[in-house]
Coordinates of N, CA, C and O in Angstrom, one line a residue:
M84 N 9.3 18.6 9.5 CA 9.2 18.1 8.2 C 10.5 18.5 7.6 O 10.7 17.7 7.0
N85 N 11.4 19.2 7.8 CA 12.3 20.0 6.7 C 13.2 20.8 7.8 O 13.2 21.5 8.0
Q86 N 14.3 19.7 8.5 CA 14.9 19.6 9.3 C 15.9 21.1 9.1 O 16.2 21.8 9.8
Q87 N 16.7 21.0 7.8 CA 17.4 22.3 7.6 C 16.8 23.6 7.6 O 17.5 24.3 8.1
L88 N 15.3 23.6 7.1 CA 14.8 24.9 7.2 C 14.6 25.0 8.5 O 14.6 26.1 8.9
Y89 N 14.2 24.0 9.4 CA 13.7 24.4 10.7 C 14.7 25.3 11.5 O 14.9 25.6 12.0
D90 N 16.3 24.4 11.3 CA 17.3 24.8 11.8 C 17.7 26.5 11.1 O 18.1 27.2 12.3
E91 N 17.6 26.5 10.2 CA 17.5 28.0 9.5 C 17.1 28.8 10.4 O 17.5 30.0 10.3
A92 N 15.7 28.9 10.5 CA 14.7 29.5 11.3 C 15.3 29.8 12.7 O 15.2 30.9 13.4
V93 N 15.8 28.3 13.7 CA 16.5 28.7 15.1 C 17.7 29.6 15.2 O 17.8 30.1 16.0
R94 N 18.5 29.4 14.0 CA 19.8 29.7 13.7 C 20.4 31.3 13.0 O 20.9 31.7 13.3
S95 N 19.9 31.3 11.6 CA 20.0 32.1 10.9 C 19.8 33.4 11.0 O 18.6 33.8 11.6
E96 N 20.3 34.6 10.5 CA 19.6 36.1 10.8 C 19.1 36.6 9.4 O 18.4 37.3 9.2
L97 N 19.3 35.4 8.3 CA 18.5 35.4 7.1 C 17.9 34.5 6.8 O 18.0 33.0 6.9
L98 N 16.5 34.8 6.5 CA 15.3 33.8 6.4 C 15.6 33.8 5.1 O 15.1 34.9 4.2
S99 N 15.7 32.6 4.5 CA 16.0 32.1 2.7 C 15.0 32.4 2.0 O 13.7 31.9 2.7
K100 N 15.1 32.0 0.6 CA 13.8 32.1 -0.1 C 12.9 31.0 -0.2 O 11.4 30.9 0.0
Q101 N 13.9 29.9 0.2 CA 13.2 28.7 0.3 C 12.7 28.3 1.6 O 11.4 27.9 1.6
L102 N 13.1 29.1 2.7 CA 12.2 29.2 4.0 C 10.8 29.5 4.0 O 9.8 29.2 4.0
I103 N 10.9 30.6 3.0 CA 9.5 31.7 3.5 C 8.8 30.9 2.1 O 7.9 31.0 2.5
S104 N 9.1 30.7 1.3 CA 8.3 30.3 0.2 C 7.8 28.6 0.9 O 6.4 28.6 0.2
T105 N 8.3 27.9 1.4 CA 7.8 26.6 1.9 C 6.9 27.1 3.3 O 5.9 26.6 3.0
L106 N 7.2 27.9 4.0 CA 6.3 28.6 4.7 C 4.8 28.7 4.3 O 3.8 28.6 4.3
L107 N 5.1 29.7 3.2 CA 3.9 30.2 2.3 C 3.1 29.3 1.5 O 1.8 29.5 1.4
E108 N 4.1 28.1 1.0 CA 3.2 27.2 0.4 C 2.0 26.5 1.4 O 1.3 25.7 1.1
S109 N 2.7 26.2 2.8 CA 2.2 25.4 3.7 C 0.7 26.1 3.5 O -0.1 25.2 4.3
V110 N 0.2 26.9 3.4 CA -0.9 27.7 3.7 C -1.9 27.0 2.8 O -3.0 26.7 3.5
D111 N -1.3 26.5 1.9 CA -2.5 25.8 0.7 C -2.4 24.5 0.9 O -3.5 23.6 0.7
Y112 N -1.8 23.6 2.0 CA -1.8 22.5 2.6 C -2.8 22.4 3.8 O -2.5 23.1 4.6
G113 N -4.1 21.1 3.9 CA -4.6 21.2 4.6 C -4.3 20.4 5.7 O -4.8 20.1 6.9
S114 N -2.9 19.5 5.4 CA -2.6 19.0 6.4 C -1.9 19.0 7.8 O -1.4 20.2 7.7
I115 N -2.4 18.4 8.8 CA -1.7 18.8 10.1 C -0.4 18.9 10.5 O 0.1 19.6 11.0
S116 N 0.4 18.1 9.5 CA 1.7 18.3 9.8 C 2.4 19.6 9.0 O 3.4 20.0 9.8
F117 N 2.0 19.8 7.9 CA 2.3 21.0 7.2 C 1.8 22.3 8.3 O 2.8 23.2 8.8
I118 N 0.7 21.9 9.0 CA 0.1 23.0 9.7 C 1.3 23.3 11.1 O 1.5 24.5 11.1
N119 N 1.2 22.1 11.6 CA 2.2 22.3 12.9 C 3.8 22.5 12.4 O 4.3 23.2 13.4
W120 N 4.2 22.5 11.5 CA 5.4 22.8 10.9 C 5.5 24.1 11.0 O 6.1 24.8 11.3
S121 N 4.8 24.9 10.4 CA 4.3 26.2 10.1 C 4.3 27.2 11.2 O 5.2 28.0 11.5
I122 N 3.6 26.4 12.4 CA 3.4 27.2 13.4 C 4.8 27.0 14.6 O 4.9 28.3 15.0
E123 N 5.5 26.0 14.1 CA 6.5 25.5 15.1 C 7.5 26.9 14.4 O 8.2 27.3 15.2
V124 N 7.7 26.8 13.3 CA 9.1 27.7 13.2 C 8.5 29.1 13.0 O 9.3 29.9 13.2
L125 N 6.8 29.3 12.8 CA 6.9 30.8 12.9 C 6.8 31.4 14.4 O 7.5 32.5 14.5
S126 N 6.7 30.5 15.3 CA 6.9 30.4 16.6 C 8.4 30.6 17.1 O 8.3 31.5 17.9
V127 N 9.3 30.0 16.8 CA 10.4 30.0 16.9 C 11.2 31.5 16.4 O 11.9 32.2 17.1
I128 N 10.7 31.7 15.2 CA 10.9 33.0 14.7 C 10.9 34.3 15.4 O 11.2 35.3 16.0
K129 N 9.4 34.3 15.6 CA 8.5 35.1 16.8 C 9.3 35.2 18.3 O 9.7 36.1 18.7
T130 N 9.8 33.9 19.2 CA 10.6 34.0 20.2 C 12.0 35.1 20.1 O 12.3 35.9 20.7
R131 N 12.6 34.2 18.7 CA 13.9 35.3 18.3 C 14.0 36.4 18.2 O 14.8 37.3 18.9
L132 N 12.8 37.0 17.7 CA 12.4 38.5 17.4 C 12.1 39.3 18.9 O 12.8 40.6 19.2
D133 N 11.8 38.3 19.7 CA 11.2 39.0 21.0 C 12.4 39.4 22.0 O 12.3 39.7 22.9
R134 N 13.3 38.3 21.7 CA 14.5 38.6 22.7 C 15.6 39.4 21.9 O 16.9 39.3 22.4
G135 N 15.2 40.0 20.8 CA 16.0 40.6 20.5 C 16.8 40.2 18.9 O 17.7 41.1 18.7
D136 N 16.8 39.5 18.9 CA 17.5 38.6 17.6 C 17.3 39.9 16.2 O 16.2 40.3 16.3
K137 N 18.2 39.9 15.4 CA 18.3 40.7 14.1 C 17.8 39.3 13.0 O 19.0 38.9 12.8
I138 N 16.6 39.6 12.3 CA 16.5 38.6 11.1 C 16.1 39.3 10.0 O 15.0 40.0 10.0
I139 N 16.3 38.9 8.9 CA 16.1 39.8 7.3 C 15.8 38.5 6.8 O 16.0 37.5 6.6
D140 N 14.4 39.0 6.0 CA 13.6 38.2 5.1 C 14.3 38.3 3.6 O 14.2 39.3 3.0
E141 N 14.6 37.5 3.4 CA 15.6 37.5 2.0 C 14.8 37.9 0.7 O 15.2 38.8 -0.3
V142 N 13.4 37.4 1.0 CA 12.5 37.8 -0.4 C 12.4 39.0 -0.2 O 12.3 40.0 -1.4
S143 N 11.8 39.5 0.8 CA 11.1 41.2 0.5 C 12.5 42.0 0.9 O 12.2 43.2 0.9
G144 N 13.4 41.3 1.9 CA 14.7 42.4 2.3 C 14.0 43.1 3.5 O 14.7 43.7 4.1
E145 N 13.2 42.8 3.9 CA 12.6 43.6 5.2 C 13.4 43.1 6.4 O 13.9 41.8 6.3
K146 N 13.9 43.5 7.3 CA 14.4 43.7 8.5 C 13.4 43.1 9.5 O 12.7 44.5 10.2
Y147 N 13.1 42.3 10.4 CA 12.0 42.0 11.1 C 12.2 42.6 12.6 O 12.9 42.5 12.9
T148 N 11.2 43.4 13.1 CA 10.8 43.8 14.2 C 10.0 42.7 14.8 O 8.8 42.3 14.2
A149 N 9.3 42.4 16.3 CA 8.3 41.8 16.8 C 7.0 42.3 15.9 O 6.3 41.5 15.3
P150 N 6.8 43.5 15.6 CA 5.3 44.2 15.3 C 5.7 43.8 13.9 O 4.5 43.4 13.4
S151 N 6.5 44.3 13.1 CA 6.4 44.0 11.9 C 6.3 42.1 11.2 O 5.6 42.2 10.3
F152 N 6.9 41.8 12.2 CA 6.7 39.8 12.0 C 5.4 39.5 12.0 O 4.6 38.5 11.2
E153 N 4.7 40.1 13.0 CA 3.2 40.0 13.5 C 2.2 40.1 12.3 O 1.5 39.5 11.9
K154 N 2.7 41.6 11.5 CA 2.0 41.9 10.3 C 2.4 41.2 9.6 O 1.2 40.5 8.5
F155 N 3.2 40.4 9.3 CA 3.5 39.2 8.3 C 2.7 38.2 8.4 O 1.8 37.9 7.3
V156 N 2.7 37.6 9.4 CA 2.0 36.7 9.8 C 0.8 36.4 9.8 O -0.2 35.7 9.2
R157 N 0.1 37.8 10.3 CA -1.1 38.0 10.2 C -1.9 38.2 8.8 O -2.9 37.4 8.3
K158 N -1.1 38.7 7.8 CA -1.1 39.0 6.3 C -1.3 37.9 5.7 O -2.1 37.3 4.7
N159 N -0.6 36.7 6.0 CA -0.1 35.6 5.1 C -0.6 34.3 5.6 O -0.6 33.4 5.0
F160 N -0.9 34.2 6.8 CA -1.5 33.1 7.0 C -2.9 32.9 7.7 O -3.3 34.1 7.9
S161 N -3.4 31.9 7.9 CA -4.9 31.8 8.6 C -5.0 32.2 9.7 O -4.1 32.3 11.0
S162 N -5.9 32.8 10.0 CA -6.4 32.9 11.3 C -6.1 31.7 12.6 O -5.5 31.9 13.8
Y163 N -6.3 31.0 12.1 CA -5.9 29.6 13.3 C -4.6 29.5 13.3 O -3.6 29.7 14.6
I164 N -3.5 29.6 12.5 CA -2.1 29.5 12.6 C -1.5 30.9 13.1 O -0.9 30.6 14.2
F165 N -2.1 32.1 13.0 CA -2.2 33.4 13.7 C -2.2 33.0 15.0 O -1.3 33.5 16.1
S166 N -3.2 32.5 15.6 CA -3.6 32.5 16.6 C -2.9 31.4 17.4 O -2.8 31.9 19.0
Q167 N -2.4 30.2 16.9 CA -1.3 29.4 17.5 C -0.1 30.3 18.2 O 0.7 30.2 18.8
V168 N 0.4 31.2 17.1 CA 1.7 32.0 17.0 C 1.5 32.9 18.0 O 2.4 33.1 18.9
Y169 N 0.3 33.9 18.3 CA 0.2 35.0 19.1 C -0.4 34.8 20.0 O -0.6 35.6 21.2
A170 N -1.7 34.0 20.1 CA -2.6 33.8 21.1 C -1.8 33.4 22.6 O -1.1 32.9 22.4
E171 N -2.5 34.0 23.4 CA -1.9 33.7 24.9 C -2.8 32.0 24.9 O -4.0 31.6 24.0
D172 N -1.9 31.0 25.6 CA -2.4 29.7 25.7 C -4.0 29.6 26.0 O -4.6 28.9 25.1
H173 N -4.9 30.3 26.5 CA -6.1 29.7 27.4 C -7.0 30.8 26.0 O -8.2 30.3 25.5
K174 N -6.3 31.4 25.1 CA -7.2 32.2 24.2 C -6.6 31.6 22.4 O -7.6 32.0 21.7
K175 N -6.1 30.5 22.4 CA -5.7 29.8 21.2 C -7.1 29.2 20.9 O -7.9 28.5 21.2
E176 N -7.3 29.5 19.4 CA -8.2 29.2 18.7 C -8.5 27.4 18.3 O -7.5 27.1 18.1
K177 N -9.4 27.2 18.3 CA -9.5 25.5 18.0 C -10.0 25.3 16.9 O -10.6 25.9 15.9
V178 N -9.1 24.3 16.6 CA -9.7 24.0 14.9 C -10.1 22.3 14.9 O -9.3 22.0 16.0
Y179 N -10.7 22.0 14.0 CA -10.9 20.3 13.7 C -10.4 19.9 12.5 O -10.1 20.7 11.4
F180 N -10.2 18.6 12.1 CA -9.5 18.1 11.3 C -10.5 16.9 11.0 O -11.0 16.2 11.6
N181 N -10.6 16.3 9.6 CA -11.0 15.5 9.1 C -10.3 14.3 9.0 O -9.4 14.6 8.6
L182 N -10.7 13.1 8.9 CA -9.8 12.0 8.8 C -9.8 11.4 7.2 O -11.1 11.7 6.5
E183 N -9.1 11.3 6.3 CA -9.2 11.3 4.9 C -8.3 10.2 4.5 O -6.9 10.3 5.1
R184 N -8.6 9.2 3.8 CA -8.0 7.8 3.8 C -6.7 8.2 2.8 O -7.2 9.2 1.9
H185 N -6.2 7.8 3.0 CA -4.6 8.1 2.1 C -4.0 7.0 1.2 O -2.6 6.6 1.0
G186 N -4.5 6.0 1.5 CA -4.2 4.4 0.8 C -4.3 3.5 1.7 O -5.1 3.5 2.4
N187 N -3.4 2.6 1.6 CA -3.9 1.1 2.3 C -3.6 1.1 3.9 O -2.6 1.1 4.3
G188 N -4.7 1.6 4.6 CA -4.6 1.8 6.2 C -4.0 2.9 6.7 O -3.8 2.9 7.7
E189 N -3.8 3.6 5.6 CA -3.3 5.3 6.2 C -4.2 6.4 5.9 O -5.2 6.3 5.3
Y190 N -4.4 7.2 7.0 CA -5.2 8.1 6.8 C -4.3 9.4 7.0 O -3.5 9.4 7.9
N191 N -4.7 10.6 6.5 CA -4.4 11.9 6.7 C -5.1 13.0 7.9 O -6.3 12.5 8.0
L192 N -5.0 13.7 8.4 CA -5.7 14.7 9.2 C -5.9 16.0 8.4 O -4.8 16.5 8.2
I193 N -7.0 16.5 7.5 CA -7.3 17.4 7.0 C -7.8 18.5 7.5 O -8.8 17.9 8.2
M194 N -7.3 19.7 7.5 CA -8.0 20.8 8.7 C -9.5 21.0 8.0 O -9.5 21.1 6.5
S195 N -10.3 21.2 8.9 CA -12.2 21.4 8.3 C -12.2 22.7 8.3 O -11.5 23.7 8.7
E196 N -13.1 23.2 7.3 CA -13.6 24.3 7.0 C -14.8 24.6 7.7 O -15.0 25.8 8.0
T197 N -15.2 23.6 9.0 CA -16.7 23.7 9.5 C -16.3 23.2 10.7 O -15.2 22.4 10.8
T198 N -16.8 23.7 11.8 CA -16.8 23.2 13.3 C -17.6 21.9 13.4 O -17.9 21.5 14.3
H199 N -18.4 21.7 12.3 CA -19.4 21.0 12.4 C -19.3 19.5 11.6 O -20.2 19.2 10.7
N200 N -18.4 18.8 11.9 CA -17.8 17.7 11.3 C -18.6 16.5 12.0 O -18.5 16.4 13.3
K201 N -19.3 15.6 11.0 CA -19.7 14.3 11.3 C -18.6 13.4 11.6 O -17.9 13.0 10.8
T202 N -18.3 12.9 12.7 CA -17.5 12.2 12.7 C -17.9 10.4 12.3 O -17.6 9.5 12.2
Y203 N -19.4 10.3 13.0 CA -20.0 9.1 13.3 C -21.0 8.9 12.7 O -22.0 10.5 12.6
R204 N -21.7 7.7 11.7 CA -23.2 7.8 11.2 C -23.8 7.0 11.9 O -23.2 5.7 12.1
W205 N -24.9 6.9 12.4 CA -25.9 6.3 13.3 C -26.5 5.0 12.3 O -26.4 5.1 11.3
I206 N -26.1 4.0 13.3 CA -26.8 2.5 12.3 C -27.7 2.0 12.8 O -29.1 2.2 12.3
S207 N -27.8 1.9 13.9 CA -29.0 1.5 14.8 C -29.3 1.6 16.4 O -27.9 1.8 16.8
S208 N -30.4 1.7 16.6 CA -30.2 2.1 18.6 C -30.4 0.2 18.9 O -31.3 -0.2 18.5
L209 N -29.7 0.3 20.3 CA -29.8 -1.4 20.4 C -30.3 -1.3 21.8 O -31.7 -1.9 22.0
S210 N -30.6 0.0 22.4 CA -31.5 0.2 23.6 C -31.4 1.7 23.8 O -31.0 2.2 22.9
E211 N -32.1 1.8 24.8 CA -32.1 3.3 25.1 C -30.7 3.8 25.3 O -30.5 5.1 25.4
R212 N -29.7 2.8 26.3 CA -28.7 3.7 26.2 C -27.7 3.1 25.3 O -26.4 4.0 25.0
F213 N -27.7 1.9 24.3 CA -26.6 1.8 23.3 C -27.0 2.3 22.1 O -28.1 1.2 21.9
S214 N -25.8 2.5 21.1 CA -26.5 2.8 19.3 C -25.1 2.1 19.0 O -24.2 1.9 19.3
L215 N -25.4 1.4 17.8 CA -24.5 1.2 16.8 C -24.4 2.3 16.0 O -25.1 3.1 15.3
V216 N -23.1 2.5 15.8 CA -22.6 3.8 14.8 C -21.6 3.6 13.9 O -20.9 2.5 14.4
E217 N -21.1 3.9 13.0 CA -20.0 3.8 12.0 C -19.0 4.8 12.0 O -19.9 5.9 11.6
M218 N -18.1 4.8 12.2 CA -16.5 5.8 11.8 C -17.2 5.9 10.3 O -16.7 5.3 9.5
I219 N -17.3 7.3 10.0 CA -17.8 7.6 8.8 C -16.1 7.4 7.8 O -16.3 6.8 6.8
A220 N -14.8 7.7 8.3 CA -13.6 7.9 7.4 C -13.3 6.3 7.4 O -12.6 6.0 6.4
T221 N -13.6 5.4 8.1 CA -13.1 4.3 8.4 C -13.9 3.1 8.1 O -13.6 2.0 7.7
G222 N -15.4 3.3 8.4 CA -16.1 2.6 7.7 C -16.3 1.2 9.1 O -17.2 0.2 9.5
I223 N -15.5 1.6 10.1 CA -15.7 0.5 11.3 C -16.8 0.9 12.2 O -17.3 2.0 12.4
V224 N -17.3 0.0 12.9 CA -18.4 -0.2 13.6 C -18.3 -0.1 14.8 O -16.9 -0.7 15.4
Y225 N -19.1 0.9 15.5 CA -18.6 1.2 17.2 C -19.7 1.5 18.0 O -20.9 1.4 17.6
L226 N -19.6 0.6 19.0 CA -21.1 0.5 20.2 C -20.8 2.2 21.0 O -19.8 2.3 21.5
K227 N -22.0 2.8 20.9 CA -21.8 3.9 21.7 C -22.9 3.8 22.9 O -23.7 3.4 22.6
D228 N -21.9 4.5 24.0 CA -23.0 4.7 25.0 C -23.3 6.1 25.5 O -22.8 7.2 25.5
N229 N -24.8 5.6 24.9 CA -25.5 7.6 24.9 C -25.5 7.7 26.7 O -25.6 9.4 26.4
K230 N -25.2 7.0 27.5 CA -25.3 7.8 29.0 C -24.2 9.0 29.1 O -24.1 9.7 29.6
N231 N -22.8 8.4 28.6 CA -21.6 8.6 28.8 C -21.0 9.4 27.6 O -19.6 9.8 27.9
D232 N -21.5 9.0 26.8 CA -21.0 9.6 25.2 C -20.0 9.3 25.2 O -18.9 9.7 24.7
S233 N -19.5 7.9 24.9 CA -18.2 7.4 24.8 C -18.6 6.2 23.7 O -19.3 5.5 23.6
Y234 N -17.1 6.0 23.1 CA -17.4 4.7 22.0 C -16.4 3.8 22.0 O -15.2 3.8 22.8
S235 N -16.4 2.7 22.1 CA -15.8 1.5 21.8 C -15.8 0.5 20.4 O -16.9 0.5 20.0
P236 N -14.9 0.4 20.1 CA -15.1 -0.9 18.7 C -16.0 -1.9 18.8 O -16.0 -2.3 19.9
F237 N -16.8 -2.2 18.2 CA -17.7 -3.6 17.9 C -16.9 -4.4 17.7 O -16.2 -4.2 16.3
L238 N -16.9 -5.6 18.3 CA -16.0 -6.8 17.9 C -16.6 -7.7 18.0 O -17.7 -8.2 18.6
S239 N -16.2 -8.6 16.8 CA -17.0 -9.8 16.1 C -17.1 -11.0 17.4 O -15.7 -10.5 18.5
E240 N -17.3 -12.0 17.3 CA -17.1 -13.2 18.4 C -16.0 -13.7 18.5 O -15.0 -14.3 19.1
N241 N -15.1 -13.2 17.1 CA -13.6 -13.5 16.9 C -12.6 -12.6 17.5 O -11.4 -12.7 16.9
G242 N -13.2 -11.6 17.9 CA -12.4 -10.5 18.5 C -12.0 -9.8 17.3 O -10.8 -9.0 17.6
K243 N -12.6 -9.7 16.1 CA -12.2 -8.5 15.1 C -12.8 -7.3 15.0 O -13.6 -7.6 15.3
Y244 N -12.6 -6.5 14.4 CA -13.4 -5.2 13.9 C -14.1 -5.3 13.1 O -14.0 -6.4 12.2
C245 N -15.7 -4.7 13.0 CA -16.6 -5.1 11.9 C -16.8 -3.7 11.2 O -16.4 -2.9 11.7
Q246 N -17.2 -4.0 10.0 CA -17.8 -2.8 9.0 C -19.4 -2.9 8.6 O -19.7 -4.1 8.7
Y247 N -19.6 -2.1 8.4 CA -21.2 -1.9 8.2 C -21.3 -1.8 6.7 O -21.0 -0.9 5.8
D248 N -22.2 -2.7 6.4 CA -22.5 -2.9 4.7 C -23.9 -2.4 4.7 O -24.6 -2.8 5.1
K249 N -23.7 -1.1 4.5 CA -25.2 -0.1 4.4 C -25.7 -0.4 3.0 O -27.0 -0.7 3.4
T250 N -25.8 -1.0 2.3 CA -26.4 -1.7 1.0 C -27.0 -3.0 1.6 O -28.6 -3.1 1.3
N251 N -26.6 -4.0 1.7 CA -27.3 -5.0 2.3 C -28.0 -5.1 4.4 O -28.6 -6.0 4.4
G252 N -27.1 -3.8 4.5 CA -28.0 -3.8 5.9 C -27.1 -4.6 7.2 O -28.3 -5.1 7.8
I253 N -26.1 -5.3 7.0 CA -25.3 -6.1 7.9 C -23.9 -5.7 8.0 O -23.7 -4.7 7.9
I254 N -23.5 -6.1 9.5 CA -22.6 -6.1 10.0 C -21.3 -7.3 9.3 O -21.7 -8.3 9.9
R255 N -20.2 -6.9 9.1 CA -19.1 -8.0 8.5 C -18.0 -7.6 9.2 O -17.6 -6.6 9.3
E256 N -17.5 -8.9 9.7 CA -15.9 -8.8 10.0 C -15.0 -8.5 9.4 O -15.0 -9.1 8.1
L257 N -14.1 -8.0 9.6 CA -13.0 -7.7 8.5 C -12.0 -8.9 8.8 O -11.6 -9.4 10.3
S258 N -11.5 -9.2 7.7 CA -10.5 -10.4 7.9 C -9.0 -10.1 7.9 O -8.9 -9.1 7.8

């Protein structure tokens, strides 16, 4: 995300106002890149404190210890971020993301507030084993194998992806 701020977290004894405010602002963004960057930076600081480095927060003036930094992370960041920085690997919290259209052919992964995200919308059952479904975020049609719960893009006879036109009830080849 910001290499200069990351390098500061890795090497500096003083965590600047800019680094602290960037970390705290990242809480307001649901983007996976902001969340992952925050987790990485907080984990680096935690590791440095665990090995005995002296680190001071320029904003609060606090000289962090491992326990005081843990309190800072718990107080200021989501339970997901806290769990990724402090939990053992097998106990890390799982988080879900939604795809959100971000422009022409680009999508952002946005952290979801619920674990009950619908990724696909049912279109039609072709047989007991196969169904046609639409990926909600992209509108692309997939063939779902109900037996092994797998999805494959539904391709036209020309080898192109297709979208479902809900209004007319037809599947259209993308150009």
